[in-house]
Coordinates of C-alpha atoms in Angstrom, one line a residue:
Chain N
X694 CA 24.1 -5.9 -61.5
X695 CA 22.0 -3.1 -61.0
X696 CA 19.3 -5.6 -58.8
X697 CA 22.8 -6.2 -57.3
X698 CA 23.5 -2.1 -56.2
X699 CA 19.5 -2.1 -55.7
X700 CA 19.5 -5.0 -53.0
X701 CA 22.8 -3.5 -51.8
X702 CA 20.7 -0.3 -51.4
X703 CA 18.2 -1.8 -49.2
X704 CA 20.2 -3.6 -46.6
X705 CA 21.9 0.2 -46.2
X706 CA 19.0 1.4 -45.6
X707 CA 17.6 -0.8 -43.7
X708 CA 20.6 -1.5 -41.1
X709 CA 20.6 2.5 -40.7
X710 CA 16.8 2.5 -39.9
X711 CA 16.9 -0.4 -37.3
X712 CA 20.3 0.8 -35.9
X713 CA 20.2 4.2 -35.4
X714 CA 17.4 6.7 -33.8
X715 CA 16.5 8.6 -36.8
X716 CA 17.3 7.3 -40.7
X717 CA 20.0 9.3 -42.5
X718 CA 18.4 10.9 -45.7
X719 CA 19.9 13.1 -47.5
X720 CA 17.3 15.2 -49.6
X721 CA 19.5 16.8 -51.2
X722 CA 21.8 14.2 -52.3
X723 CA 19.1 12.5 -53.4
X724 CA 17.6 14.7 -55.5
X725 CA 22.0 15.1 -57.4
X726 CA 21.8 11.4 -58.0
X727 CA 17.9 10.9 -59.3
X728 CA 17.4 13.8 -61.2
X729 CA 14.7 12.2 -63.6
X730 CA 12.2 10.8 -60.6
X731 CA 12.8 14.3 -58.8
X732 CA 11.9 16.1 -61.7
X733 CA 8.7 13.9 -62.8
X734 CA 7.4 14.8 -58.6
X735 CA 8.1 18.5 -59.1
X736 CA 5.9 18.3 -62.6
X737 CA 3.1 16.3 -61.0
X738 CA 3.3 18.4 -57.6
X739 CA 3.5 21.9 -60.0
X740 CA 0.0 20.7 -61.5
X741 CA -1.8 19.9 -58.2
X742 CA -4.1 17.7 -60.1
X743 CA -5.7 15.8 -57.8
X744 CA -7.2 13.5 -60.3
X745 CA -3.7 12.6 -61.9
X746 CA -2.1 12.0 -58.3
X747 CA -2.6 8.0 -58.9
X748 CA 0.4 8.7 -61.4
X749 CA 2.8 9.8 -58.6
X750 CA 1.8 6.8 -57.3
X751 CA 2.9 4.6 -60.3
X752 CA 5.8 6.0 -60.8
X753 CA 6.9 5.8 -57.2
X754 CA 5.8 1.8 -57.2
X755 CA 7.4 2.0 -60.8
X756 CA 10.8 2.4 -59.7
X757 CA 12.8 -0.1 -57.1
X758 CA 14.9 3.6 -56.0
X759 CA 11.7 5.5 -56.0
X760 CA 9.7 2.8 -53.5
X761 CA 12.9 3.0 -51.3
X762 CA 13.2 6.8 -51.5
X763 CA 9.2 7.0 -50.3
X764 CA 9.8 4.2 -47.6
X765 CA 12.6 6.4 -46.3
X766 CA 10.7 9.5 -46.5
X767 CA 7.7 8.1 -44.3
X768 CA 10.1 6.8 -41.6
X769 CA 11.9 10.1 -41.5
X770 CA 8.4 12.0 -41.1
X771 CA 7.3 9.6 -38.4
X772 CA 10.3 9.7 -36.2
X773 CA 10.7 13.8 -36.9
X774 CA 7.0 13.5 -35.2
X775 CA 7.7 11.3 -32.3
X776 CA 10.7 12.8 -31.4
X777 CA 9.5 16.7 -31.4
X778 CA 6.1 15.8 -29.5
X779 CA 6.3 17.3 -26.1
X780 CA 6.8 15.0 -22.9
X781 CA 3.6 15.5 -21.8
X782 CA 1.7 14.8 -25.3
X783 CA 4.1 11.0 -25.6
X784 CA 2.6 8.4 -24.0
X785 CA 4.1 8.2 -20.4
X786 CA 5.3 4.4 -19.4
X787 CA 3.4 3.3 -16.3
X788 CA 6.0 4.0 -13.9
X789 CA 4.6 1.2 -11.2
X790 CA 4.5 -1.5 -13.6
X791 CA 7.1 -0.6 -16.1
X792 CA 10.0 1.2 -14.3
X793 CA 9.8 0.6 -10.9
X794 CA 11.6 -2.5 -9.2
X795 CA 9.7 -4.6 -6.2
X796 CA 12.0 -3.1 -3.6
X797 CA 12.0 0.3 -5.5
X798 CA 7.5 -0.4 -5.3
X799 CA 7.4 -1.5 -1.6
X800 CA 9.2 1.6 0.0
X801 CA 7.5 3.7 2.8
X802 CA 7.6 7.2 0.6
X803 CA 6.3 5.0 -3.3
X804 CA 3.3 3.9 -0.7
X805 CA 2.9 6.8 0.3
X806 CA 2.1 8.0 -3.2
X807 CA 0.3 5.2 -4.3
X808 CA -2.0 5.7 -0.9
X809 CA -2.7 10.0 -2.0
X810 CA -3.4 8.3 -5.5
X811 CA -6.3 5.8 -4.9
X812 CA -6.3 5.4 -0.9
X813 CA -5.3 1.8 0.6
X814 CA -6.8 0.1 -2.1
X815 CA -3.9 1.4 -4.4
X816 CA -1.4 0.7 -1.4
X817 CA -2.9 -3.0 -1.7
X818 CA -2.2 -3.0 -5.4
X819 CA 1.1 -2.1 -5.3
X820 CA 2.2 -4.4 -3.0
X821 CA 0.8 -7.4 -5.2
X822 CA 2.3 -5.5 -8.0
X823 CA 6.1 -6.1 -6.1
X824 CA 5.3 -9.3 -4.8
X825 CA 4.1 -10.8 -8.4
X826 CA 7.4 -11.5 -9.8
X827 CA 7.8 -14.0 -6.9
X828 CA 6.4 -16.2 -8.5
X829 CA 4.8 -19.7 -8.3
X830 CA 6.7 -21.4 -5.6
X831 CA 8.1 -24.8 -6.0
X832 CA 5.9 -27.4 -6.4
X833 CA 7.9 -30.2 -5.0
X834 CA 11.9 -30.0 -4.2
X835 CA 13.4 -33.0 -5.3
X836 CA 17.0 -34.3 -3.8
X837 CA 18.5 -34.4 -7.5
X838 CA 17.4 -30.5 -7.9
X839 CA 18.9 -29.9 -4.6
X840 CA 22.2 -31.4 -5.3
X841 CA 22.3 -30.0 -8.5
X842 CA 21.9 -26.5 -6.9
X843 CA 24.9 -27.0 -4.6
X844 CA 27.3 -28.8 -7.3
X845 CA 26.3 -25.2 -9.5
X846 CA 24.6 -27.5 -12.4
X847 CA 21.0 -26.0 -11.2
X848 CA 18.7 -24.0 -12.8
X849 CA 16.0 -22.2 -11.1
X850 CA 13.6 -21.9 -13.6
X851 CA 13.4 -25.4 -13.3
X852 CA 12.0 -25.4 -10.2
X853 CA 8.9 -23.5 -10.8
X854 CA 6.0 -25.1 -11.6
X855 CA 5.0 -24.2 -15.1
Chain T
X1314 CA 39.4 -35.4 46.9
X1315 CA 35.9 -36.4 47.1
X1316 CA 34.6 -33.0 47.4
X1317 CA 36.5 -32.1 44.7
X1318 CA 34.7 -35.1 42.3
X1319 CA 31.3 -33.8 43.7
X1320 CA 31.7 -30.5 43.1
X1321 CA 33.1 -31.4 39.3
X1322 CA 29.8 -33.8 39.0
X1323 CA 27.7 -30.9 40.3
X1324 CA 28.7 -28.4 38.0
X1325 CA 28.5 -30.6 34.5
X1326 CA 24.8 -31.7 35.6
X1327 CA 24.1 -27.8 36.0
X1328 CA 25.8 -27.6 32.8
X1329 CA 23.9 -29.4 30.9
X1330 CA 20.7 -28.4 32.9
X1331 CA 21.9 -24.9 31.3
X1332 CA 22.2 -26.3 27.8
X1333 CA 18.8 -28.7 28.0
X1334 CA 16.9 -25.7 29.2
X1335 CA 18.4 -22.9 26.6
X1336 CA 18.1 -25.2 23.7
X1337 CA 14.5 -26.0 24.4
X1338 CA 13.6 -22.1 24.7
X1339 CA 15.1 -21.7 21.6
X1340 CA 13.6 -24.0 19.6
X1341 CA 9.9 -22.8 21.4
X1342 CA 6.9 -22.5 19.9
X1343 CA 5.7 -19.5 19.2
X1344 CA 8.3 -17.6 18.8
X1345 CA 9.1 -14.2 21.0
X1346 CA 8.4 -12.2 18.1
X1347 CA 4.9 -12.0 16.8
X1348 CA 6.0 -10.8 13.1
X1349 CA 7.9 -14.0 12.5
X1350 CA 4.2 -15.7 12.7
X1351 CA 2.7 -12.9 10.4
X1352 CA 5.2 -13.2 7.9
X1353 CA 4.8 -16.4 7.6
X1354 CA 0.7 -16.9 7.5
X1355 CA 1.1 -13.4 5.3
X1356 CA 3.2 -15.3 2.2
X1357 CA 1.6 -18.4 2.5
X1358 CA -2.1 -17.2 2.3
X1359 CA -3.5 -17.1 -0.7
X1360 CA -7.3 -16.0 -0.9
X1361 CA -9.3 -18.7 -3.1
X1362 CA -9.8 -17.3 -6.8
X1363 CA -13.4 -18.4 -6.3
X1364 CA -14.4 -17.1 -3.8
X1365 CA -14.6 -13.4 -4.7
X1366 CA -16.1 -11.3 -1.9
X1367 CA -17.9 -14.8 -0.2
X1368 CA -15.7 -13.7 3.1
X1369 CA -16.6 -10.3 3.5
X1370 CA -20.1 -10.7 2.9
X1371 CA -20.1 -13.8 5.3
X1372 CA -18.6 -12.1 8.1
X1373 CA -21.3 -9.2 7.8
X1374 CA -23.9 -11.4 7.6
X1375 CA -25.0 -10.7 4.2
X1376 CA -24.5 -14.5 3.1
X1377 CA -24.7 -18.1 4.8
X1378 CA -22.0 -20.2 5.1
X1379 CA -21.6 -22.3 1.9
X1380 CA -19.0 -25.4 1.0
X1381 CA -16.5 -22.7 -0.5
X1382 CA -16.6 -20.8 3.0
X1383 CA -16.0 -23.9 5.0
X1384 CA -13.5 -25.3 2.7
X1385 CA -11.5 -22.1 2.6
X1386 CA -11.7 -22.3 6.4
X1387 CA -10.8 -25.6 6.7
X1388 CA -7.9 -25.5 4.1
X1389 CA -6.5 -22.3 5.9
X1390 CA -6.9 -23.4 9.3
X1391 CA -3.3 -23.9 9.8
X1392 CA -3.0 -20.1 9.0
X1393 CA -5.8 -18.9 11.2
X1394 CA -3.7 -20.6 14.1
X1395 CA -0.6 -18.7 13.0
X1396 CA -1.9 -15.4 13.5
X1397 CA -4.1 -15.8 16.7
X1398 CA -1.0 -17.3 18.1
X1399 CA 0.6 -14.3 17.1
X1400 CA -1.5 -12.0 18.4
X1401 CA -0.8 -13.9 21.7
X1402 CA 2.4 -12.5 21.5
X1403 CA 3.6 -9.4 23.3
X1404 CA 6.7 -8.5 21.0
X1405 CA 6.7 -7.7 17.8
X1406 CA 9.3 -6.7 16.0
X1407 CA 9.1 -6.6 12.0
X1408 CA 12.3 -6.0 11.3
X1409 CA 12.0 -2.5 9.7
X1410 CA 15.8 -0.7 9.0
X1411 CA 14.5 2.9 9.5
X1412 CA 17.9 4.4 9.2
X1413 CA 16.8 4.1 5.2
X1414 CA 14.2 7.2 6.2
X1415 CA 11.1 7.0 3.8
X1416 CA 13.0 4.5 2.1
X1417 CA 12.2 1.8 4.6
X1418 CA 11.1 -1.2 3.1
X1419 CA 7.3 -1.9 4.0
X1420 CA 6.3 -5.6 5.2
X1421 CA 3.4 -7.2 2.8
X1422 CA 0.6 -5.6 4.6
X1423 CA -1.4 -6.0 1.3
X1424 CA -2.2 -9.3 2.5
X1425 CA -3.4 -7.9 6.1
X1426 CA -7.0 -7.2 5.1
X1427 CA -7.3 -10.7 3.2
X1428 CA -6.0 -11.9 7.0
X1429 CA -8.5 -10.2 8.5
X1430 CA -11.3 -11.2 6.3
X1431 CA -10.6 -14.9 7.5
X1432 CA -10.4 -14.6 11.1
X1433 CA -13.5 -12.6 10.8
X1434 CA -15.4 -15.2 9.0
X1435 CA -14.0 -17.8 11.3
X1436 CA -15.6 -15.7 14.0
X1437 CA -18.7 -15.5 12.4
X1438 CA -19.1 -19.5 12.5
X1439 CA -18.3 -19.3 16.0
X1440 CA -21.0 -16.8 16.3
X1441 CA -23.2 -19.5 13.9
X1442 CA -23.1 -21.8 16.7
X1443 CA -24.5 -19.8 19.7
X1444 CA -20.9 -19.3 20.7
X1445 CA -20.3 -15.5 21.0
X1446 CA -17.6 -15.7 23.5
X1447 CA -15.0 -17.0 20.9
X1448 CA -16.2 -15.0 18.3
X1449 CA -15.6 -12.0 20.5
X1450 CA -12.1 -13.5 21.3
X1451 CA -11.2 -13.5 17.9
X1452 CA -12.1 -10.0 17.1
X1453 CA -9.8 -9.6 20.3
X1454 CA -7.5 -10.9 18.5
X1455 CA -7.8 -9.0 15.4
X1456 CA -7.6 -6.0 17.4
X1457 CA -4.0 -7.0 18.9
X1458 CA -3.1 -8.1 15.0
X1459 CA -3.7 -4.6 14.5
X1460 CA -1.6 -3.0 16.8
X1461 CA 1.0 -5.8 15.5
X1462 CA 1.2 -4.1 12.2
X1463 CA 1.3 -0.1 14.0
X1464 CA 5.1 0.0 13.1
X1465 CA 6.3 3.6 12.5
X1466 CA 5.6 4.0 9.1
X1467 CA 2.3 5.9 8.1
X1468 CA 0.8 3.0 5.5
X1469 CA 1.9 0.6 8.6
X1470 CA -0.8 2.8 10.2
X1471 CA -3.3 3.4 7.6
X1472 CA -3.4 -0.9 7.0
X1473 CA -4.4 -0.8 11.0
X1474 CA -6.8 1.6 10.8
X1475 CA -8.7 -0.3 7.7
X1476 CA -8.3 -3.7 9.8
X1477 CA -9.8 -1.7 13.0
X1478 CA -12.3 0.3 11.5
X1479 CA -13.9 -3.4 9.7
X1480 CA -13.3 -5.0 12.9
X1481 CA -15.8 -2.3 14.7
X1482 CA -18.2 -3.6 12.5
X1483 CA -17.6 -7.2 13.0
X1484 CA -18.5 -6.6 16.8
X1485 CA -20.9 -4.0 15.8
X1486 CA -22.7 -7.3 14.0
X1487 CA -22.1 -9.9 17.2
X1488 CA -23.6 -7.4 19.8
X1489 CA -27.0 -6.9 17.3
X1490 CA -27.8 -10.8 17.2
X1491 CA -26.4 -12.2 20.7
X1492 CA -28.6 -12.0 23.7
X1493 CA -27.3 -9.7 26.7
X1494 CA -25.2 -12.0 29.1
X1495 CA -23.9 -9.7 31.2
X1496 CA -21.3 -12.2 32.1
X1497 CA -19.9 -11.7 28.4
X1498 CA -20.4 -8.3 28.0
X1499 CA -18.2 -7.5 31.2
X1500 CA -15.5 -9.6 30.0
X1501 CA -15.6 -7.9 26.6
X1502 CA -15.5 -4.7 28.7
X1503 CA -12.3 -5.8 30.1
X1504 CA -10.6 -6.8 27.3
X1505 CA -11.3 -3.7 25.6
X1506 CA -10.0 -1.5 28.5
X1507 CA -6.9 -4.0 28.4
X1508 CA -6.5 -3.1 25.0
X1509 CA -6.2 0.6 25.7
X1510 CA -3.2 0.2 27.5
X1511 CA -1.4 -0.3 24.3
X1512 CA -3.4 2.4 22.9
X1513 CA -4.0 2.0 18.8
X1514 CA -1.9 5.4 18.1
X1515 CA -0.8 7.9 15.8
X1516 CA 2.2 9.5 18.0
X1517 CA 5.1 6.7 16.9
X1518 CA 4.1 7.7 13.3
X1519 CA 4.7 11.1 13.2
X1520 CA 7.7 11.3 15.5
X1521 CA 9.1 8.5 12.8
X1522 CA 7.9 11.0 9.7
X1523 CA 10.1 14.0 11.0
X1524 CA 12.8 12.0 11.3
X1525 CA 12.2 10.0 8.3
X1526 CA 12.5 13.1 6.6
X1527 CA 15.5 14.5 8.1
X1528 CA 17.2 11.4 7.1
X1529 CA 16.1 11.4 3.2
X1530 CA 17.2 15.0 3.2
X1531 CA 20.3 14.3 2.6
X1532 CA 22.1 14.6 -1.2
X1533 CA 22.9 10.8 -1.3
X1534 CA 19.3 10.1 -1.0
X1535 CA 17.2 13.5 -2.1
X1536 CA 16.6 12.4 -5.7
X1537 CA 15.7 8.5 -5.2
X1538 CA 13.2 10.1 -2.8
X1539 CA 11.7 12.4 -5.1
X1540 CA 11.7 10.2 -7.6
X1541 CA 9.4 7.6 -5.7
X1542 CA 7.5 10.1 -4.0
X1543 CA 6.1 11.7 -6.2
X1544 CA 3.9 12.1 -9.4
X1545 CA 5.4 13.5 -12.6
X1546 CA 4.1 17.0 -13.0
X1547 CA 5.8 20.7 -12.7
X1548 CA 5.7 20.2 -9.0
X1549 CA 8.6 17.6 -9.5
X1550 CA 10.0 18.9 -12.1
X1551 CA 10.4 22.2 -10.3
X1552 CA 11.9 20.2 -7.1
X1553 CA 14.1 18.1 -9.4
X1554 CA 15.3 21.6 -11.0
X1555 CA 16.1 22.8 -7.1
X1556 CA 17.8 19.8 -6.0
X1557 CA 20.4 19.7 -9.0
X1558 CA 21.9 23.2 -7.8
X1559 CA 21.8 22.6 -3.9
X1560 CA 24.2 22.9 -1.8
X1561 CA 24.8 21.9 1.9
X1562 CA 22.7 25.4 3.1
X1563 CA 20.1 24.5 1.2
X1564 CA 19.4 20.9 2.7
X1565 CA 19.7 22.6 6.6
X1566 CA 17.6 25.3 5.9
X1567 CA 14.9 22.5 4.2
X1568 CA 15.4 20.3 7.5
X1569 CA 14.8 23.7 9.4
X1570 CA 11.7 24.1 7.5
X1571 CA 10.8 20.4 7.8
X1572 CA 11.1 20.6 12.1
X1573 CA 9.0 24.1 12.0
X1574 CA 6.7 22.4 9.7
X1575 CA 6.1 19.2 11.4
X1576 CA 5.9 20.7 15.3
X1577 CA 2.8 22.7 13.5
X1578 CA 1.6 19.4 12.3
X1579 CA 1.9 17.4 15.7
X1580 CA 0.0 20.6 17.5
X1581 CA -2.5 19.9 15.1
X1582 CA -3.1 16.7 15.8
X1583 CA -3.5 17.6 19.5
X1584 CA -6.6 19.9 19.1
X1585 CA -10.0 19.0 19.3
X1586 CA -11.3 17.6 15.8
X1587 CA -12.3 21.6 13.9
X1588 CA -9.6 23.2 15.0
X1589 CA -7.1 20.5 14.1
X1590 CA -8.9 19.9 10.8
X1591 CA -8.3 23.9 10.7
X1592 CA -4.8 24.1 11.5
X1593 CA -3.8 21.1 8.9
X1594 CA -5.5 22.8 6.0
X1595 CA -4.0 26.1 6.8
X1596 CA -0.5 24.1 6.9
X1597 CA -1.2 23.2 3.5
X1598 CA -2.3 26.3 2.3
X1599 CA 0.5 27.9 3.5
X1600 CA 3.4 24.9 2.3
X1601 CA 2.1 25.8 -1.0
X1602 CA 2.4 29.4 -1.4
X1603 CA 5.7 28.7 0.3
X1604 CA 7.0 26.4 -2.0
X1605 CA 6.3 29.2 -5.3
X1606 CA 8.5 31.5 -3.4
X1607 CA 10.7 30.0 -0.8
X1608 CA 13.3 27.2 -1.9
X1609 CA 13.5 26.6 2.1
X1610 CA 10.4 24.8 1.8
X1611 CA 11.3 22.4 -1.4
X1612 CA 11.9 19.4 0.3
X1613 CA 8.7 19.7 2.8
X1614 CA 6.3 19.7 -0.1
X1615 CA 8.2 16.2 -1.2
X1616 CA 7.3 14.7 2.2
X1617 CA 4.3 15.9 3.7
X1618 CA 1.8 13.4 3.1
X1619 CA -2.1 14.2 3.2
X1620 CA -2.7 15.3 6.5
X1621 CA -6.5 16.3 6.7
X1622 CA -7.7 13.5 5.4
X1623 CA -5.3 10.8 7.9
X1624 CA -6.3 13.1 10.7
X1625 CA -9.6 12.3 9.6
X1626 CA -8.9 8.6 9.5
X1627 CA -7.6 8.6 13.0
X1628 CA -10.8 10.9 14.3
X1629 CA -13.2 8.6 12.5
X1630 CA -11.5 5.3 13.9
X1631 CA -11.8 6.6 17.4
X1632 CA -15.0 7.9 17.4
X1633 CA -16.4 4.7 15.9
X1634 CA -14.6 2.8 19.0
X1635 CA -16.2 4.8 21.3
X1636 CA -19.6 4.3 20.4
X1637 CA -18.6 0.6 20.2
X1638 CA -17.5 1.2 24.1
X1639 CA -20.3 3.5 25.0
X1640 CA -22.9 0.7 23.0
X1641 CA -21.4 -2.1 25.6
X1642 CA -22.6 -0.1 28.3
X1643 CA -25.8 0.5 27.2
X1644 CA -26.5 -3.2 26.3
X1645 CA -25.0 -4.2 29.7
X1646 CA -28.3 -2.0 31.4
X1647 CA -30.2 -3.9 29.4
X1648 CA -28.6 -7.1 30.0
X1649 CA -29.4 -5.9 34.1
X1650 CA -32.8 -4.4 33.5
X1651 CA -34.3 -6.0 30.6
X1652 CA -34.8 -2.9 29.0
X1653 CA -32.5 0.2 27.0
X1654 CA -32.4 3.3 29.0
X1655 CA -34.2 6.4 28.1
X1656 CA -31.4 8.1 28.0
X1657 CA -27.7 8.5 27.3
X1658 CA -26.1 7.1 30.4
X1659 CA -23.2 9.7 31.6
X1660 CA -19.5 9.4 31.3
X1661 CA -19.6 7.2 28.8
X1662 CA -16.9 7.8 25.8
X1663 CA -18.2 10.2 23.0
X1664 CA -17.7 11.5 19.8
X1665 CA -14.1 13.2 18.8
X1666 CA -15.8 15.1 15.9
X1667 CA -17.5 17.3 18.2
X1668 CA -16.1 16.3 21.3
X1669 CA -19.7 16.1 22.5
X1670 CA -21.6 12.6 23.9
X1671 CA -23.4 10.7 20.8
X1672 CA -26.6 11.4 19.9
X1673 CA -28.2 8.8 21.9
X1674 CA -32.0 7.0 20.0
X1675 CA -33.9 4.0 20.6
X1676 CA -35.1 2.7 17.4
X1677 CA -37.9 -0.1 17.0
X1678 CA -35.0 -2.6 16.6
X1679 CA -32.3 -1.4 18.8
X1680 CA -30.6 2.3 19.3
X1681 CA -28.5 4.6 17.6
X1682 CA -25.6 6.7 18.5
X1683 CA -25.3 9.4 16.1
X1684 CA -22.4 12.0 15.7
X1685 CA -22.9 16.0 16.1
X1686 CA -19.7 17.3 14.0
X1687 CA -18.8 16.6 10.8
X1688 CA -16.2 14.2 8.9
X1689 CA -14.9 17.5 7.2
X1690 CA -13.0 15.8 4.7
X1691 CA -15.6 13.2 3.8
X1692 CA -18.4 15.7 4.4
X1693 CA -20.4 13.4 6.4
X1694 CA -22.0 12.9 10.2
X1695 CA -21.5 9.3 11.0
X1696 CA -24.4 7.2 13.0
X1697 CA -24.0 4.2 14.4
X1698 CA -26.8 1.6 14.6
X1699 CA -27.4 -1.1 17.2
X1700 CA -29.6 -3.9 16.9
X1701 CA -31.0 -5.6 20.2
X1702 CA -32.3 -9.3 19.5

């Protein structure tokens, strides 16, 4: 029964990790319902024994509530970090590659930048960048594929050479 | 009533005359529009994966021909065809819709200089075979390809000037190693002057900038435009910041900054090299001490490109035409004489950095023509060598 509540436990957390932006821990509430664990990490904390730490350690991998309570504590300090960095300190997506459509790549004024960036060189590089999803053409254009196409039974893809 | 049958005979034969005649000028090849030829050699070349730089260095001269060479040659001569029929072509129209200002959507130029490096090397086997004439022609060619892809837009531009520039030094090569026929060297002579009646120019391009501009200032478009244009950085962000709280006063008084702007920028290009090169940087100077202070000039500092160092480009193209131009002369006295004069012949085109003749030097090998001013954004004098064989 209690594995039961425990596995129950997990899937909670878990679906609230995946589904939302940051996990929803409540310290606090925590701390109401597990009085025992919370008091054996004040003790242990209070002592500052480095040498006795491994302890925490057991007690934490001791406990099914305790491993979930840690788990939840990393992924809360880990997305409190990502989120409070400053724009320019996160990792910036490449805008040409990542963000940026062909047509939105092969403008006059995105040339333009790419051309005070790295000179025609980077214009050149760009422009393969927006013509790349192109594609392989077709190999060979059978009739069937054709007459697929216009009865609406066609797919594309499969007219691309692999 | 006979009349009347002749007359209905007559006009169904001119009928179909009519018909016969406008169907087979449709259906002509090449087409009336040169860019419906690039287009199509443009997507379907691809340059071999194995062949790395093996074009380039052929075409300079650095490298024999090898199997890869000829095959790529051979495999692509279908496309060679394309674009010197092309080049044949007096209209070309690629289509551009420029009422989309800075927005216009650019043809694939990228594959321009891969174009260029084949008819170049195709050239170069010409040249192989003793027959400098053609391989002349097709830097001809290459030349008119060129002014093919001048459209309006500044990168249209910038892609001519890098197929130009290679292509001085394609001739640049021929001249060294042919012998001085005077017969050739006057018809090259020609077809250069013919050239300049279509001068390669930068004039479309910035009338097309100002009003490129104009158009993009507008609130429909403003952020797209920003967004493209530029890098991400507090420059942006500030413009971004300034564009959320415009109003209609604010884009006519940018436009009004944008016209003041760019008449400064087309002066500029008028003066001799220094003072141009002057004028540009002070515009830039000056559009960004503005830009701290004066939300007038917000939407100037979005689209005024690098102007010093295309001003450059232009200069440095030109100048290295002229001593192409002023070289043909020289080797066409030694084609008549048997020898290089001692001296710089007069009137002959100089250099644009100084606005001086070249520097005129025989060498053991050949001569030199060497620049007096200074590439002031490269920090360089340009020299151009000459071989004589």
């Amino acid at each position: 029964m209690n594995e039961q509540r425990n596995e129950k436990r997990i899937d909670e957390l878990i679906s609230r990790t995946i589904n939302t932006a940051k996990p929803q821990f409540d310290a606090e509430k925590w701390k109401q319902k597990y009085p025992e664990e919370y008091q054996v990490l004040l003790s242990r904390a209070a002592k500052g024994d480095s040498v006795k730490q491994p302890k925490i350690l057991k007690v934490i991998l001791k406990s099914p509530l305790t491993k979930i309570a840690a788990a939840a504590v990393i992924i809360l300090g880990v997305s409190i970090f990502i989120t409070h960095q400053e724009p320019g300190e996160q990792e910036q997506p490449k805008i040409a590659e990542v963000t940026k459509s062909p047509v939105e790549m092969m403008t006059a004024i995105s040339l333009e930048r790419a051309f005070r960036r790295g000179g025609i060189e980077a214009v050149e590089e760009q422009c393969k960048q927006a013509y790349k999803p192109i594609g392989p053409r077709p190999g060979s254009l059978p009739i069937e594929w054709i007459l697929a196409e216009f009865n609406g039974n066609g797919r594309s893809s499969e007219r691309t050479k692999p | 009533m006979k009349t009347n049958k002749s007359i209905k005979t007559r006009t169904v034969t001119f009928a179909v005359l009519v018909l016969l005649v406008s169907a087979t000028s449709a259906c002509a090849y090449p087409p009336d529009n040169a860019a419906v030829l690039y287009y199509k050699a443009f997507t379907l070349y691809e340059s071999p994966d194995n062949i790395g730089n093996m074009l380039w260095d052929y075409w300079k001269g650095k490298i024999k021909s090898n199997e890869k060479i000829e095959e790529c040659l051979k495999k692509n001569r279908r496309i060679i065809d394309m674009v010197l029929d092309a080049s044949r072509i007096d209209h070309c129209d690629w289509g551009l819709d420029y009422s989309q200002g800075t927005e216009v959507l650019l043809p694939p130029h990228h594959k321009a200089r891969d174009i260029f490096a084949l008819l170049a090397a195709e050239a170069r086997t010409q040249a192989d075979r003793g027959d400098y004439k053609k391989a002349l022609g097709r830097c001809i060619s290459i030349y008119r390809m060129a002014r093919h892809l001048n459209e309006r837009p500044i990168i249209s531009y910038l892609v001519g000037i890098a197929i130009n520039g290679a292509n001085n030094q394609c001739i640049t090569h021929f001249l060294s190693e042919m012998p001085q026929e005077a017969e050739i060297l006057t018809w090259l002579r020609g077809e250069l002057t013919e050239l300049d009646k279509q001068p390669f120019s930068i004039e479309p391009v910035l009338r097309w900038k100002r009003e490129a501009g104009i158009i993009s200032m507008s609130p429909e478009k403003i952020n797209d435009v920003v967004q493209s244009g530029l890098d991400d950085g507090p420059t942006k962000k500030k413009i971004l910041e300034r564009i959320r709280t415009a109003n209609q006063q604010f884009f006519a008084k940018n436009i009004t900054y944008w016209n003041n702007y760019m008449d400064g920028i087309e002066a500029a290009f008028d003066l001799p090299y220094p003072q141009g090169y002057a004028k540009l940087k002070k515009l830039d100077e000056e559009l960004t001490k503005e830009f701290n202070k004066n939300t007038d000039a917000t939407l100037t500092a979005v689209f005024g490109p690098t102007w010093q160092r295309i001003y450059s480009l232009s200069i440095r193209l030109n100048t290295h035409s002229n001593a192409l131009k002023a070289a043909i002369e020289i080797y066409m006295i030694k084609a008549r004489t048997g020898k290089l004069p001692n001296a710089l012949p007069a009137g002959l085109p100089g250099d644009l950095f100084s606005g001086k003749d070249f520097k005129y030097e025989k060498t053991k090998d050949g001569f030199t023509l060497r620049c007096h001013g200074k590439d002031l954004d490269k920090d360089e004098t340009y020299s151009y060598e000459f071989k004589v064989k």
